[in-house]
Short mmCIF file of C-alpha atoms in Angstrom, two decimals:
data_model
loop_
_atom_site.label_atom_id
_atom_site.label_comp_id
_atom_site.label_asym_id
_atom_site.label_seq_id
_atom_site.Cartn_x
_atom_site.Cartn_y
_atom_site.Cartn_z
CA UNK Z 1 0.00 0.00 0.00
CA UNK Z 2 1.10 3.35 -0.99
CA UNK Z 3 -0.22 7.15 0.56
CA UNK Z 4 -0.92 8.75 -2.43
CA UNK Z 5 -2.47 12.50 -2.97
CA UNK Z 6 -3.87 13.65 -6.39
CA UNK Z 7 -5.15 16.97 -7.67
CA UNK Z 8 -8.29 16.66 -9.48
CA UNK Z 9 -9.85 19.76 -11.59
CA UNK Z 10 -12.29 20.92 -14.25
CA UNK Z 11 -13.72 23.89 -15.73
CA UNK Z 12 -16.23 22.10 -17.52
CA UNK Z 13 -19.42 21.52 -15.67
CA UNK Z 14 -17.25 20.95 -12.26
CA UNK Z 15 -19.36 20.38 -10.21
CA UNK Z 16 -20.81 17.17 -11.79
CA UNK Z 17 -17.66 15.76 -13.22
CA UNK Z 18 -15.41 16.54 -9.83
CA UNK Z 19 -18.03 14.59 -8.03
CA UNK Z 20 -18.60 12.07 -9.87
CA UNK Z 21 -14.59 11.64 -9.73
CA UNK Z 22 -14.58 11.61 -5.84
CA UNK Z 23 -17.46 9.23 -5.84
CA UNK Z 24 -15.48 6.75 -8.20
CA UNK Z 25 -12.41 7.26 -5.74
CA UNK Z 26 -14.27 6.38 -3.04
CA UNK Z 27 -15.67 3.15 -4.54
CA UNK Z 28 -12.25 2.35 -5.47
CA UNK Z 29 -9.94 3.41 -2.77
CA UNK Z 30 -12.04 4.02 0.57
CA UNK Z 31 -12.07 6.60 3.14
CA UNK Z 32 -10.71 9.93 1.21
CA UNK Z 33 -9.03 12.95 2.97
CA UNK Z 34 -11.01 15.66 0.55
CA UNK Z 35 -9.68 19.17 0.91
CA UNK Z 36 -11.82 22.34 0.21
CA UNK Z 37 -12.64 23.25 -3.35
CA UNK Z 38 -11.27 26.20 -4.82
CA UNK Z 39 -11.69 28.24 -8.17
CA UNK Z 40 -9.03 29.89 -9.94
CA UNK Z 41 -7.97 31.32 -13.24
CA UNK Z 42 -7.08 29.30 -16.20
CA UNK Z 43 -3.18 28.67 -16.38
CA UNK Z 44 -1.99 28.40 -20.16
CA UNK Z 45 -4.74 29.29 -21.93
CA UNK Z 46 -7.86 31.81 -21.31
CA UNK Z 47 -10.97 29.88 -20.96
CA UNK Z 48 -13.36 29.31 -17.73
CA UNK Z 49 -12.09 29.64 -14.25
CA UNK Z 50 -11.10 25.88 -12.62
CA UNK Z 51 -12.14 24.13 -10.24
CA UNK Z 52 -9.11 22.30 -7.76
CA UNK Z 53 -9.15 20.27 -5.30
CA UNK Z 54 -6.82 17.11 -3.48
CA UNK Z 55 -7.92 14.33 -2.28
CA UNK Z 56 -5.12 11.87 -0.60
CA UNK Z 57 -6.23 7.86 -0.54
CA UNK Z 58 -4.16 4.59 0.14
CA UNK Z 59 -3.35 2.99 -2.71
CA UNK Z 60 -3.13 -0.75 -3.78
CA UNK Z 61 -1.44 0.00 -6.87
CA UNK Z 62 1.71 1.33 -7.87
CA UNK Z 63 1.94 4.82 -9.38
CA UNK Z 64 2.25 3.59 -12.80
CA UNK Z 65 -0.91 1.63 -12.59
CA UNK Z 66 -2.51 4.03 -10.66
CA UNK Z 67 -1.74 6.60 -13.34
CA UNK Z 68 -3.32 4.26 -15.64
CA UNK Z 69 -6.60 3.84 -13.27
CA UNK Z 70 -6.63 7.95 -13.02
CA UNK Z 71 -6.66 7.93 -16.57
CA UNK Z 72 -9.16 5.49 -17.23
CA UNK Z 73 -11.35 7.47 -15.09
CA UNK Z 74 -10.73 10.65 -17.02
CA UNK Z 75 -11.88 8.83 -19.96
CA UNK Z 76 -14.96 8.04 -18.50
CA UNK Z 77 -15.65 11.13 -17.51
CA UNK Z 78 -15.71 12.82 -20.98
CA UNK Z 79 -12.08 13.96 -20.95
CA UNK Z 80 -10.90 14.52 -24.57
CA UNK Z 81 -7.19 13.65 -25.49
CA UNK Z 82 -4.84 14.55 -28.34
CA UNK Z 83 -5.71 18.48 -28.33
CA UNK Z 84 -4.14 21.20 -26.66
CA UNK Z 85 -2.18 20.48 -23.62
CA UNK Z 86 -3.86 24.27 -21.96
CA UNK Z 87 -7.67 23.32 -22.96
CA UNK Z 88 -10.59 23.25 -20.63
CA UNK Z 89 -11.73 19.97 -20.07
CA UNK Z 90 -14.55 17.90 -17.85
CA UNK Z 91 -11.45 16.24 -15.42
CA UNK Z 92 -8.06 16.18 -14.64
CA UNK Z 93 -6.59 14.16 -12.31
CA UNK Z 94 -3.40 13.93 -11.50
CA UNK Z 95 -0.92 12.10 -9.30
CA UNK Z 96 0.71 14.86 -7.05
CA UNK Z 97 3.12 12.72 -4.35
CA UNK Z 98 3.21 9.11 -3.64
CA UNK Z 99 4.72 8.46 -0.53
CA UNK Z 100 8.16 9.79 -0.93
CA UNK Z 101 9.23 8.89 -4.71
CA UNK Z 102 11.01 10.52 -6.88
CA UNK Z 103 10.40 9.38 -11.24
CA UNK Z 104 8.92 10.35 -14.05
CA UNK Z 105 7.23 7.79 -16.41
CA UNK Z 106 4.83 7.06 -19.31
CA UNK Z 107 1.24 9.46 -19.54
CA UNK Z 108 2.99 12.06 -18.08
CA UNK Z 109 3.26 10.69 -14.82
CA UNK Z 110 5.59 13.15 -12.91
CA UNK Z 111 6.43 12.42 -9.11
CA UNK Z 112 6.17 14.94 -7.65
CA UNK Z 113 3.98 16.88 -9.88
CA UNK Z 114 5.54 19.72 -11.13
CA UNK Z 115 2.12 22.09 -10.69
CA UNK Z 116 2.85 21.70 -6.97
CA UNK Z 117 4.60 25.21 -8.00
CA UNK Z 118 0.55 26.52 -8.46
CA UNK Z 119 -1.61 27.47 -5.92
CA UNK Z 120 -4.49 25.68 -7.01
CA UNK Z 121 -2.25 22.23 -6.03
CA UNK Z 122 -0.31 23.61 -3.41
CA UNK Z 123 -3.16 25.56 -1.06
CA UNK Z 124 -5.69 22.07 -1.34
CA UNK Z 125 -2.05 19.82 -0.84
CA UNK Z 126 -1.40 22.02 2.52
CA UNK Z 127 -5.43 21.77 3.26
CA UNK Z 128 -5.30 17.91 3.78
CA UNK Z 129 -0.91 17.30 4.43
CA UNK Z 130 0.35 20.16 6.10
CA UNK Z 131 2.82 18.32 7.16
CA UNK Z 132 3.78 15.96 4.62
CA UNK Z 133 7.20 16.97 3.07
CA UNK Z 134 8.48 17.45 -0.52
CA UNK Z 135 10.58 14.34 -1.82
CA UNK Z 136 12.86 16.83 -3.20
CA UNK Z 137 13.04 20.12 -1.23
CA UNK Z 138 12.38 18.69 2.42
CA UNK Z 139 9.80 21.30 2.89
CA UNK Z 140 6.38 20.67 4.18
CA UNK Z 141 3.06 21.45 2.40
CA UNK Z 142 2.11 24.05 4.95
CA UNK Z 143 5.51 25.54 4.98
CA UNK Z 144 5.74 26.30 1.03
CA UNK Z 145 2.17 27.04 1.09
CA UNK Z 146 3.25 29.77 3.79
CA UNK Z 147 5.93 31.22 1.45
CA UNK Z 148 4.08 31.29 -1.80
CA UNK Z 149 3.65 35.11 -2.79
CA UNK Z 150 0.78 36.27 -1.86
CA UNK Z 151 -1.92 37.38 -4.42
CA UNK Z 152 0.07 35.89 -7.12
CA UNK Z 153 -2.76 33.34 -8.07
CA UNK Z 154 -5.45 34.04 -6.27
CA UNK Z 155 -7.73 31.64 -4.86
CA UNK Z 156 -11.52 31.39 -3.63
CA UNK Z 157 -13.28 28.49 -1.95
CA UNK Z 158 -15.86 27.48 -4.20
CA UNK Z 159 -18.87 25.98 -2.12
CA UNK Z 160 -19.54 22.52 -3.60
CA UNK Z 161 -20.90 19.40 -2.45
CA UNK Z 162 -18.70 15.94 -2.84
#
C-alpha cells in the first residue's frame, strides 16, 4: 500500500464531473481525505475559471498503474485527449506525491507533480498534508504554502458538495 495525494480539476461543468470523480475514488480506494474546493484562473490558456481540489487515498497499486486507473477514469468522464495540452476539459486528475518517490514515467506521470509550484495544487495539498514533506526540497506542504507570494494566483473556496 502506498499514501498517495492527487489533484483533481475541471472547468467544464465541475461540479458534476469533480463529483462524480470523488465518488469513483471512493468506490475504489475508501475513506478519502477531501480538501476544500477552490476556483481559480485558467493557467496556459484563457478559458473558464477551474475548479481544484486534493484528495489523498491509500493505494493498492503502484503509481504507474494508478496513473493508468486515473486515466481510465478521465476517460470516463468525458475527458478529450490529443488536443491542446492548456484546454478546458470535464477532469483532470493527476498524481501529485506518492509516498516519498522521486520518477517520471509514461502518460505524463511526474512524481512529484511539477504544478505543486501553483496554488491551485499547493493551497488544497497544505489543506489535507500540512505536514507531509516534498521528496525533493524537504519542505512541508504548509511551509511552502506559507511562502508562496501572496496574491500571485489568487484563490476562492468554491462551495460545492462531494
Amino acid at each position: 500500500m502506498g499514501r498517495a495525494y492527487l489533484s483533481l480539476g475541471s472547468n467544464i461543468d465541475a461540479e458534476r464531473w469533480l463529483a462524480a470523480a470523488v465518488s469513483e475514488l471512493r468506490a475504489r480506494f475508501g475513506a478519502l481525505d477531501v480538501s476544500p474546493v477552490y476556483r481559480s484562473a485558467a493557467v496556459g490558456f484563457e478559458g473558464p475559471d477551474f475548479f481544484n481540489l486534493a484528495v489523498g487515498l491509500e493505494s493498492d497499486l503502484g503509481p504507474e498503474a494508478l496513473n493508468d486507473w486515473l486515466h481510465a477514469l478521465e476517460d470516463r468522464h468525458g475527458r478529450i485527449r490529443g488536443g491542446d495540452r492548456y484546454a478546458s476539459r470535464t477532469l483532470d486528475v493527476d498524481i501529485v506525491l506518492y509516498d516519498d518517490l522521486v520518477l517520471s514515467g509514461a502518460g505524463h506521470l511526474q512524481l512529484p507533480r511539477g504544478e505543486l509550484r501553483h496554488a491551485f495544487v499547493l493551497k488544497p495539498m497544505a489543506d489535507i498534508a500540512p505536514d507531509v514533506r516534498h521528496p525533493v526540497n524537504g519542505q512541508t506542504m504548509a511551509a511552502l504554502w506559507a511562502a508562496f507570494p501572496a496574491g500571485k494566483e489568487p484563490l476562492s473556496v468554491a462551495p460545492m458538495r462531494l
